[in-house]
């Protein structure tokens, strides 16, 4: 069975999203992994792996990958999609309560997940399970992303209402509620990373950062929407 055929096990927006991310040229993901400095790290955690589209290039470029996600359906499909890789284990769990011993990983990759969580708690867990000088990559959303969804209706379908999602995210942000999407401006994440003992090396629009010796990959989103911060990425290291 092809990986894309696994989408038939899903329904609604999950099926649309799965087909979209797994139809992307794998080299796009590989280039982004290299740009973020996630090649040759050793043991890596894909924190909030979703359907595993980032887990595959992480596994190709590193010794081992633990992939974790809170959604059972996504975990099941990711396991099937990645079944041919011997150095990957996919598990269900929360980034706010990681089931790993202290100092288990050389790198943590967290793409478009942190804003669903109590991000300060997740950062504390990341710091706990990372080894000293371990690398952290986080992708997050600023206010402009939600304005874009609210005004422009990004990827709307019969199964997904981007305007309703954005309105709920803005309401939850103002009310201080977590569990669904909230706005986390990059300056807030930088401050909270420092509080969690991370040294931020770079922050910028999604898909534009590159560690020394690498070149930026292909962005999936814009850095600004409607004059406000859109989707951004951050690279940091755990303090020694």
Backbone as numpy.savetxt, mean C-alpha at the origin, in Angstrom:
# Nx Ny Nz CAx CAy CAz Cx Cy Cz
-5.03 -22.55 -14.67 -5.87 -21.36 -14.67 -4.99 -20.11 -14.67
-5.29 -19.14 -15.55 -4.54 -17.90 -15.58 -4.90 -17.06 -14.36
-3.99 -16.14 -14.01 -4.26 -15.26 -12.86 -5.52 -14.45 -13.10
-5.70 -13.92 -14.29 -6.88 -13.09 -14.57 -8.17 -13.88 -14.40
-8.13 -15.18 -14.67 -9.34 -16.00 -14.52 -9.77 -16.09 -13.06
-8.85 -15.84 -12.13 -9.22 -15.85 -10.72 -10.24 -14.77 -10.39
-10.28 -13.74 -11.22 -11.26 -12.68 -11.00 -12.69 -13.18 -11.08
-12.90 -14.30 -11.75 -14.25 -14.86 -11.86 -14.78 -15.35 -10.52
-13.87 -15.53 -9.55 -14.30 -15.95 -8.22 -14.87 -14.78 -7.42
-14.69 -13.58 -7.94 -15.09 -12.36 -7.23 -16.33 -11.77 -7.86
-16.87 -10.75 -7.23 -18.04 -10.08 -7.77 -17.93 -8.58 -7.52
-18.73 -7.83 -8.23 -18.84 -6.40 -8.00 -17.54 -5.65 -8.18
-17.30 -4.68 -7.29 -16.13 -3.83 -7.40 -14.84 -4.62 -7.20
-14.86 -5.65 -6.36 -13.66 -6.47 -6.18 -13.21 -7.10 -7.50
-14.16 -7.60 -8.27 -13.81 -8.21 -9.56 -13.22 -7.16 -10.50
-13.84 -5.98 -10.56 -13.33 -4.92 -11.44 -11.92 -4.51 -11.02
-11.72 -4.35 -9.72 -10.42 -3.92 -9.22 -9.35 -4.98 -9.49
-9.68 -6.24 -9.24 -8.73 -7.33 -9.48 -8.27 -7.33 -10.94
-9.22 -7.25 -11.84 -8.87 -7.28 -13.26 -8.03 -6.07 -13.66
-8.32 -4.94 -13.05 -7.58 -3.73 -13.38 -6.12 -3.85 -12.93
-5.88 -4.28 -11.69 -4.51 -4.30 -11.19 -3.69 -5.44 -11.78
-4.33 -6.58 -12.07 -3.57 -7.70 -12.63 -3.44 -7.61 -14.15
-4.14 -6.67 -14.78 -3.96 -6.43 -16.21 -2.80 -5.48 -16.48
-2.32 -4.81 -15.44 -1.19 -3.90 -15.59 0.08 -4.69 -15.92
0.89 -4.16 -16.82 2.15 -4.79 -17.20 2.98 -5.06 -15.93
3.38 -6.30 -15.67 4.15 -6.59 -14.46 5.43 -5.78 -14.34
6.00 -5.37 -15.46 7.24 -4.60 -15.41 7.02 -3.24 -14.75
5.80 -2.72 -14.82 5.49 -1.45 -14.14 5.67 -1.62 -12.64
5.15 -2.72 -12.10 5.32 -2.99 -10.66 6.78 -3.25 -10.32
7.47 -3.99 -11.16 8.88 -4.29 -10.89 9.71 -3.01 -10.83
9.47 -2.11 -11.79 10.22 -0.85 -11.81 9.94 -0.01 -10.57
8.68 -0.02 -10.13 8.33 0.74 -8.93 9.00 0.15 -7.69
9.07 -1.17 -7.61 9.73 -1.83 -6.48 11.21 -1.44 -6.44
11.85 -1.46 -7.59 13.27 -1.09 -7.64 13.46 0.37 -7.26
12.61 1.23 -7.77 12.73 2.66 -7.47 12.60 2.94 -5.98
11.74 2.20 -5.31 11.52 2.40 -3.88 12.61 1.77 -3.02
13.56 1.07 -3.66 14.64 0.45 -2.92 14.27 -0.88 -2.29
13.30 -1.57 -2.89 12.84 -2.84 -2.33 13.32 -4.03 -3.15
14.57 -4.02 -3.54 15.20 -5.16 -4.19 16.42 -5.57 -3.37
16.56 -6.86 -3.12 17.70 -7.36 -2.38 17.69 -7.03 -0.90
16.50 -6.86 -0.33 16.43 -6.48 1.09 16.49 -7.68 2.03
16.10 -8.84 1.57 16.02 -10.00 2.46 14.58 -10.36 2.72
14.11 -10.12 3.95 12.76 -10.49 4.36 11.86 -9.25 4.35
10.75 -9.33 3.61 9.89 -8.17 3.38 8.46 -8.49 3.78
7.78 -7.50 4.33 6.35 -7.59 4.64 5.57 -6.72 3.67
4.61 -7.33 2.97 3.66 -6.57 2.16 2.44 -6.35 3.06
2.36 -5.16 3.64 1.37 -4.85 4.67 0.10 -4.31 4.04
-0.91 -5.18 3.94 -2.14 -4.83 3.23 -1.98 -5.21 1.77
-1.77 -6.50 1.52 -1.35 -6.96 0.19 -2.47 -6.96 -0.84
-3.74 -6.86 -0.40 -4.83 -6.91 -1.36 -4.82 -8.19 -2.16
-4.84 -8.06 -3.47 -4.85 -9.22 -4.35 -3.45 -9.70 -4.74
-2.41 -9.12 -4.15 -1.06 -9.63 -4.35 -0.31 -9.08 -5.55
-0.83 -8.01 -6.16 -0.18 -7.49 -7.36 1.20 -6.91 -7.06
1.41 -6.39 -5.84 2.74 -5.92 -5.45 3.56 -7.05 -4.83
2.89 -8.03 -4.25 3.60 -9.13 -3.60 4.47 -9.89 -4.60
3.98 -10.08 -5.80 4.73 -10.85 -6.80 6.09 -10.22 -7.10
6.17 -8.94 -7.48 7.50 -8.37 -7.73 8.36 -8.29 -6.48
7.73 -8.10 -5.32 8.51 -8.11 -4.07 9.16 -9.48 -3.87
8.42 -10.54 -4.17 8.97 -11.89 -4.01 10.07 -12.17 -5.03
9.92 -11.64 -6.23 10.94 -11.84 -7.25 12.26 -11.16 -6.87
12.17 -10.08 -6.09 13.34 -9.25 -5.84 13.96 -9.44 -4.45
13.34 -10.27 -3.61 13.81 -10.41 -2.23 13.79 -11.88 -1.80
14.42 -12.16 -0.66 14.54 -13.54 -0.19 13.19 -14.15 0.18
12.38 -13.41 0.93 11.08 -13.93 1.34 10.11 -12.78 1.54
8.82 -13.08 1.39 7.77 -12.08 1.57 6.64 -12.68 2.40
6.28 -11.98 3.45 5.04 -12.23 4.19 4.03 -11.20 3.69
2.88 -11.68 3.23 1.84 -10.79 2.73 0.62 -10.94 3.63
0.10 -9.81 4.11 -1.01 -9.85 5.06 -2.10 -8.89 4.62
-3.35 -9.31 4.82 -4.49 -8.45 4.49 -5.65 -8.81 5.41
-6.50 -7.83 5.68 -7.63 -8.05 6.58 -8.82 -8.70 5.90
-8.86 -8.69 4.57 -10.02 -9.17 3.83 -9.82 -10.63 3.42
-10.68 -11.52 3.90 -10.50 -12.96 3.65 -10.59 -13.30 2.17
-11.51 -12.65 1.43 -11.65 -12.94 0.00 -10.39 -12.55 -0.75
-9.81 -11.43 -0.40 -8.58 -11.00 -1.07 -7.41 -11.92 -0.71
-7.36 -12.33 0.54 -6.31 -13.27 0.94 -6.42 -14.57 0.15
-7.62 -15.08 0.00 -7.83 -16.33 -0.73 -7.37 -16.21 -2.18
-7.76 -15.13 -2.84 -7.39 -14.95 -4.24 -5.89 -14.70 -4.37
-5.32 -13.91 -3.45 -3.87 -13.66 -3.50 -3.09 -14.96 -3.35
-3.53 -15.82 -2.44 -2.85 -17.12 -2.28 -2.84 -17.90 -3.58
-3.97 -17.91 -4.26 -4.07 -18.65 -5.51 -3.21 -18.00 -6.60
-3.24 -16.67 -6.66 -2.47 -15.96 -7.68 -0.97 -16.15 -7.50
-0.53 -16.31 -6.24 0.89 -16.39 -5.93 1.35 -17.80 -5.61
0.51 -18.78 -5.90 0.80 -20.17 -5.50 2.07 -20.73 -6.13
2.51 -20.16 -7.22 3.72 -20.65 -7.87 5.01 -20.14 -7.26
4.91 -19.27 -6.26 6.10 -18.69 -5.63 6.35 -19.38 -4.30
7.54 -19.94 -4.13 7.85 -20.71 -2.92 8.29 -19.83 -1.75
8.58 -18.56 -1.99 9.09 -17.69 -0.93 8.05 -16.68 -0.44
6.77 -17.00 -0.64 5.68 -16.11 -0.22 4.73 -16.86 0.70
4.31 -16.19 1.77 3.22 -16.70 2.59 2.18 -15.59 2.74
0.93 -15.91 2.44 -0.16 -14.94 2.51 -1.05 -15.30 3.69
-1.32 -14.32 4.55 -2.10 -14.55 5.76 -3.14 -13.46 5.95
-4.18 -13.80 6.70 -5.16 -12.79 7.08 -4.75 -12.17 8.41
-4.82 -10.85 8.49 -4.47 -10.17 9.72 -4.54 -8.67 9.56
-4.27 -7.97 10.64 -4.39 -6.51 10.69 -3.01 -5.86 10.77
-2.83 -4.76 10.04 -1.57 -4.04 10.14 -1.43 -3.35 11.49
-2.53 -3.21 12.22 -2.47 -2.62 13.55 -2.14 -3.62 14.64
-2.09 -4.90 14.31 -1.73 -5.95 15.27 -1.04 -7.07 14.49
0.20 -6.84 14.15 0.92 -7.76 13.28 1.33 -9.03 14.02
1.11 -10.20 13.41 1.39 -11.48 14.08 2.83 -11.95 13.89
3.79 -11.04 14.09 5.18 -11.38 13.86 6.02 -10.94 15.06
7.13 -11.65 15.33 8.03 -11.24 16.41 8.71 -9.90 16.10
9.27 -9.30 17.11 10.04 -8.07 16.94 11.18 -8.30 15.95
11.47 -7.27 15.18 12.62 -7.25 14.27 12.64 -8.46 13.33
11.50 -8.67 12.64 11.36 -9.80 11.72 11.72 -9.46 10.28
11.69 -8.16 9.92 11.75 -7.79 8.50 12.82 -6.75 8.22
13.31 -6.81 6.98 14.25 -5.80 6.48 13.53 -4.68 5.76
12.29 -4.90 5.36 11.51 -3.87 4.67 10.03 -4.11 4.83
9.26 -3.02 4.87 7.80 -3.09 4.89 7.27 -2.22 3.78
6.45 -2.82 2.93 5.84 -2.13 1.80 4.35 -2.03 2.08
3.83 -0.81 2.07 2.42 -0.58 2.45 1.79 0.38 1.45
1.15 -0.19 0.44 0.60 0.62 -0.66 -0.90 0.82 -0.47
-1.31 2.06 -0.28 -2.72 2.46 -0.24 -3.53 1.65 0.78
-3.02 1.59 1.99 -3.68 0.83 3.06 -3.79 1.64 4.35
-2.78 2.44 4.65 -2.66 3.05 5.98 -3.87 3.90 6.35
-4.51 4.50 5.35 -5.64 5.40 5.64 -6.91 4.65 6.03
-6.90 3.32 5.98 -8.02 2.52 6.48 -7.88 2.22 7.97
-6.76 2.56 8.56 -6.40 2.08 9.89 -6.22 3.24 10.87
-5.98 2.89 12.11 -5.39 3.82 13.06 -3.91 3.87 12.67
-3.55 4.86 11.87 -2.23 4.81 11.23 -1.09 4.94 12.24
-1.31 5.62 13.34 -0.25 5.74 14.35 0.03 4.38 14.99
-1.01 3.64 15.24 -0.82 2.28 15.78 -0.11 1.40 14.76
-0.50 1.51 13.50 0.16 0.72 12.46 1.64 1.08 12.35
1.97 2.36 12.41 3.37 2.77 12.34 4.17 2.21 13.51
3.55 2.20 14.69 4.23 1.62 15.86 4.50 0.13 15.65
3.54 -0.57 15.05 3.74 -1.98 14.74 4.82 -2.17 13.68
4.82 -1.30 12.68 5.87 -1.39 11.66 7.25 -1.23 12.30
7.37 -0.25 13.19 8.65 -0.03 13.86 9.04 -1.23 14.72
8.06 -1.88 15.32 8.35 -3.04 16.16 8.90 -4.21 15.34
8.30 -4.49 14.20 8.69 -5.70 13.45 9.82 -5.45 12.45
10.18 -4.21 12.22 11.32 -3.91 11.35 12.63 -4.06 12.11
13.64 -4.54 11.42 14.98 -4.56 11.98 15.58 -3.16 11.94
16.57 -2.87 12.78 17.22 -1.56 12.73 17.71 -1.24 11.32
17.46 -0.04 10.88 17.81 0.44 9.55 16.93 -0.17 8.47
15.86 -0.87 8.86 14.93 -1.43 7.90 14.18 -0.35 7.14
13.78 -0.67 5.93 13.16 0.32 5.04 11.63 0.24 5.09
10.99 1.41 5.02 9.53 1.51 5.00 9.09 2.30 3.78
8.11 1.75 3.06 7.46 2.47 1.96 5.98 2.56 2.27
5.43 3.78 2.17 4.00 3.99 2.39 3.46 4.86 1.27
2.30 4.50 0.74 1.57 5.33 -0.21 0.27 5.77 0.46
-0.02 7.07 0.40 -1.21 7.60 1.06 -1.94 8.63 0.22
-3.06 9.10 0.74 -3.92 10.03 0.02 -4.09 11.34 0.77
-3.89 12.45 0.05 -4.17 13.76 0.60 -5.59 14.20 0.27
-5.91 15.42 0.65 -7.26 15.95 0.46 -7.66 15.96 -1.01
-6.72 16.26 -1.90 -7.04 16.36 -3.32 -7.60 15.08 -3.91
-7.13 13.93 -3.41 -7.65 12.66 -3.92 -9.14 12.53 -3.66
-9.57 12.95 -2.50 -10.99 12.83 -2.16 -11.82 13.89 -2.87
-11.24 15.06 -3.11 -11.93 16.06 -3.94 -12.11 15.53 -5.36
-11.09 14.87 -5.87 -11.16 14.28 -7.21 -12.28 13.25 -7.30
-12.38 12.39 -6.31 -13.46 11.40 -6.29 -14.82 12.05 -6.13
-14.90 13.06 -5.28 -16.16 13.73 -5.02 -16.65 14.51 -6.24
-15.73 15.18 -6.92 -16.10 16.05 -8.03 -16.12 15.30 -9.36
-15.12 14.47 -9.59 -14.94 13.83 -10.90 -15.45 12.40 -10.97
-15.68 11.76 -9.84 -16.22 10.40 -9.85 -15.26 9.38 -10.40
-14.05 9.29 -9.85 -13.00 8.40 -10.34 -13.42 6.93 -10.28
-13.34 6.23 -11.41 -13.63 4.79 -11.50 -15.01 4.41 -10.96
-15.98 5.26 -11.16 -17.34 4.94 -10.74 -17.91 3.80 -11.56
-18.76 3.00 -10.93 -19.39 1.87 -11.62 -20.70 1.54 -10.92
-21.37 0.51 -11.43 -22.60 0.06 -10.78 -22.33 -0.50 -9.39
-21.05 -0.83 -9.12 -20.69 -1.45 -7.85 -19.97 -0.51 -6.90
-19.55 0.64 -7.40 -18.74 1.54 -6.57 -19.12 2.98 -6.85
-19.44 3.72 -5.79 -19.80 5.13 -5.88 -18.67 5.96 -5.29
-17.78 6.51 -6.12 -16.64 7.24 -5.60 -17.04 8.50 -4.84
-18.14 9.11 -5.23 -18.58 10.31 -4.52 -19.03 9.98 -3.10
-19.76 8.90 -2.95 -20.18 8.48 -1.61 -18.96 8.10 -0.76
-17.99 7.41 -1.37 -16.77 7.05 -0.64 -16.05 8.29 -0.15
-15.90 9.28 -1.05 -15.17 10.49 -0.68 -15.91 11.28 0.39
-17.22 11.39 0.27 -18.00 12.11 1.27 -17.87 11.44 2.64
-17.91 10.11 2.65 -17.76 9.38 3.91 -16.36 9.57 4.49
-15.34 9.55 3.62 -13.96 9.74 4.09 -13.77 11.12 4.71
-14.33 12.14 4.09 -14.21 13.48 4.64 -14.94 13.59 5.97
-16.12 12.99 6.05 -16.88 13.02 7.30 -16.14 12.27 8.41
-15.57 11.11 8.08 -14.84 10.33 9.07 -13.58 11.05 9.53
-12.92 11.73 8.60 -11.72 12.50 8.96 -12.06 13.59 9.95
-13.11 14.33 9.67 -13.51 15.42 10.56 -13.95 14.90 11.93
-14.55 13.71 11.95 -15.04 13.13 13.20 -13.97 12.31 13.93
-12.82 12.10 13.28 -11.76 11.31 13.89 -12.06 9.83 13.96
-12.87 9.33 13.01 -13.22 7.91 12.99 -12.28 7.15 12.06
-11.83 5.98 12.48 -11.01 5.12 11.64 -11.78 3.85 11.29
-11.24 3.07 10.37 -11.89 1.84 9.93 -12.32 1.90 8.49
-12.62 3.13 8.02 -12.81 3.38 6.59 -11.77 4.41 6.18
-11.81 4.87 4.96 -10.78 5.79 4.50 -10.86 7.13 5.23
-9.68 7.68 5.55 -9.58 9.03 6.08 -8.45 9.75 5.34
-8.47 11.07 5.41 -7.42 11.89 4.81 -6.23 11.92 5.76
-5.06 11.56 5.26 -3.82 11.69 6.03 -2.85 12.51 5.18
-2.77 13.83 5.37 -1.83 14.64 4.60 -0.39 14.15 4.82
0.45 14.34 3.82 1.81 13.82 3.93 2.57 14.45 5.09
2.30 15.73 5.39 3.02 16.35 6.50 2.65 15.72 7.84
1.41 15.24 7.94 1.00 14.52 9.16 1.71 13.18 9.24
1.79 12.47 8.12 2.46 11.18 8.12 3.95 11.32 8.42
4.58 12.35 7.89 6.00 12.59 8.19 6.20 12.79 9.69
5.36 13.61 10.29 5.45 13.86 11.73 5.24 12.58 12.54
4.24 11.80 12.14 3.93 10.58 12.89 4.98 9.50 12.67
5.61 9.48 11.50 6.73 8.56 11.28 7.89 8.89 12.22
8.18 10.17 12.37 9.26 10.57 13.27 8.96 10.16 14.70
7.70 10.30 15.11 7.31 9.90 16.46 7.45 8.40 16.68
7.35 7.63 15.59 7.47 6.16 15.66 8.90 5.69 15.42
9.87 6.60 15.45 11.29 6.27 15.32 11.69 5.93 13.89
11.04 6.58 12.94 11.46 6.45 11.55 12.16 7.72 11.10
13.16 7.56 10.27 13.84 8.69 9.63 13.36 8.76 8.19
12.60 9.79 7.88 12.03 9.93 6.53 13.13 10.37 5.57
13.29 9.60 4.50 14.31 9.90 3.50 13.76 10.73 2.36
12.50 10.50 2.00 11.91 11.23 0.87 10.40 11.11 0.93
9.73 12.15 0.45 8.28 12.14 0.31 7.93 12.96 -0.92
6.99 12.49 -1.72 6.63 13.20 -2.94 5.45 12.54 -3.61
5.03 13.07 -4.76 3.90 12.49 -5.48 4.11 11.01 -5.79
3.05 10.24 -5.76 3.09 8.80 -6.00 3.80 8.49 -7.32
4.73 7.54 -7.24 5.44 7.10 -8.44 6.59 7.97 -8.89
6.99 8.96 -8.08 8.05 9.88 -8.51 9.35 9.71 -7.74
9.34 8.97 -6.64 10.55 8.85 -5.83 11.43 7.71 -6.32
12.73 7.86 -6.08 13.67 6.79 -6.42 14.87 6.90 -5.49
15.31 5.76 -4.96 16.50 5.75 -4.13 17.72 5.92 -5.03
18.87 6.15 -4.40 20.10 6.38 -5.15 20.38 5.24 -6.11
20.70 5.59 -7.35 21.04 4.60 -8.35 19.87 4.05 -9.13
18.64 4.44 -8.77 17.45 3.97 -9.47 16.76 5.15 -10.15
15.81 4.84 -11.01 15.04 5.88 -11.68 13.57 5.71 -11.30
12.80 6.80 -11.25 11.39 6.69 -10.90 10.64 5.78 -11.86
9.60 5.14 -11.35 8.76 4.30 -12.17 7.63 5.08 -12.80
6.54 4.39 -13.13 5.38 5.01 -13.75 4.31 5.27 -12.70
3.91 6.53 -12.49 2.86 6.81 -11.50 1.52 6.24 -11.95
0.71 5.86 -10.97 -0.67 5.45 -11.24 -1.65 6.60 -11.02
-1.22 7.61 -10.25 -2.10 8.71 -9.88 -1.35 10.03 -9.96
-2.09 11.12 -9.84 -1.49 12.45 -9.88 -1.11 12.92 -8.48
-0.12 13.78 -8.44 0.32 14.33 -7.16 -0.60 15.40 -6.63
-1.37 16.04 -7.51 -2.34 17.05 -7.07 -3.64 16.88 -7.85
-4.73 17.17 -7.18 -6.05 17.24 -7.79 -6.76 18.46 -7.23
-7.31 19.25 -8.13 -8.06 20.44 -7.72 -7.25 21.32 -6.76
-5.96 21.43 -7.06 -5.08 22.31 -6.31 -4.66 21.81 -4.94
-5.01 20.57 -4.61 -4.67 20.01 -3.30 -3.85 18.72 -3.47
-3.16 18.34 -2.43 -2.33 17.14 -2.48 -3.16 15.92 -2.85
-2.67 15.18 -3.84 -3.38 13.98 -4.29 -2.83 12.73 -3.63
-2.23 11.85 -4.43 -1.67 10.61 -3.91 -0.15 10.79 -3.78
0.39 10.39 -2.65 1.81 10.60 -2.39 2.45 9.31 -1.89
3.78 9.32 -1.87 4.52 8.18 -1.32 5.64 8.68 -0.42
6.04 7.82 0.48 7.05 8.16 1.48 7.99 6.98 1.65
9.27 7.28 1.71 10.29 6.26 1.97 11.03 6.66 3.24
11.16 5.72 4.17 11.80 6.00 5.45 12.61 4.79 5.90
13.41 5.01 6.93 14.16 3.92 7.56 13.91 3.95 9.07
13.92 2.77 9.66 13.84 2.70 11.12 15.17 3.14 11.70
15.11 4.01 12.69 16.33 4.49 13.33 17.11 3.33 13.93
18.40 3.41 13.87 19.25 2.33 14.41 19.22 2.36 15.93
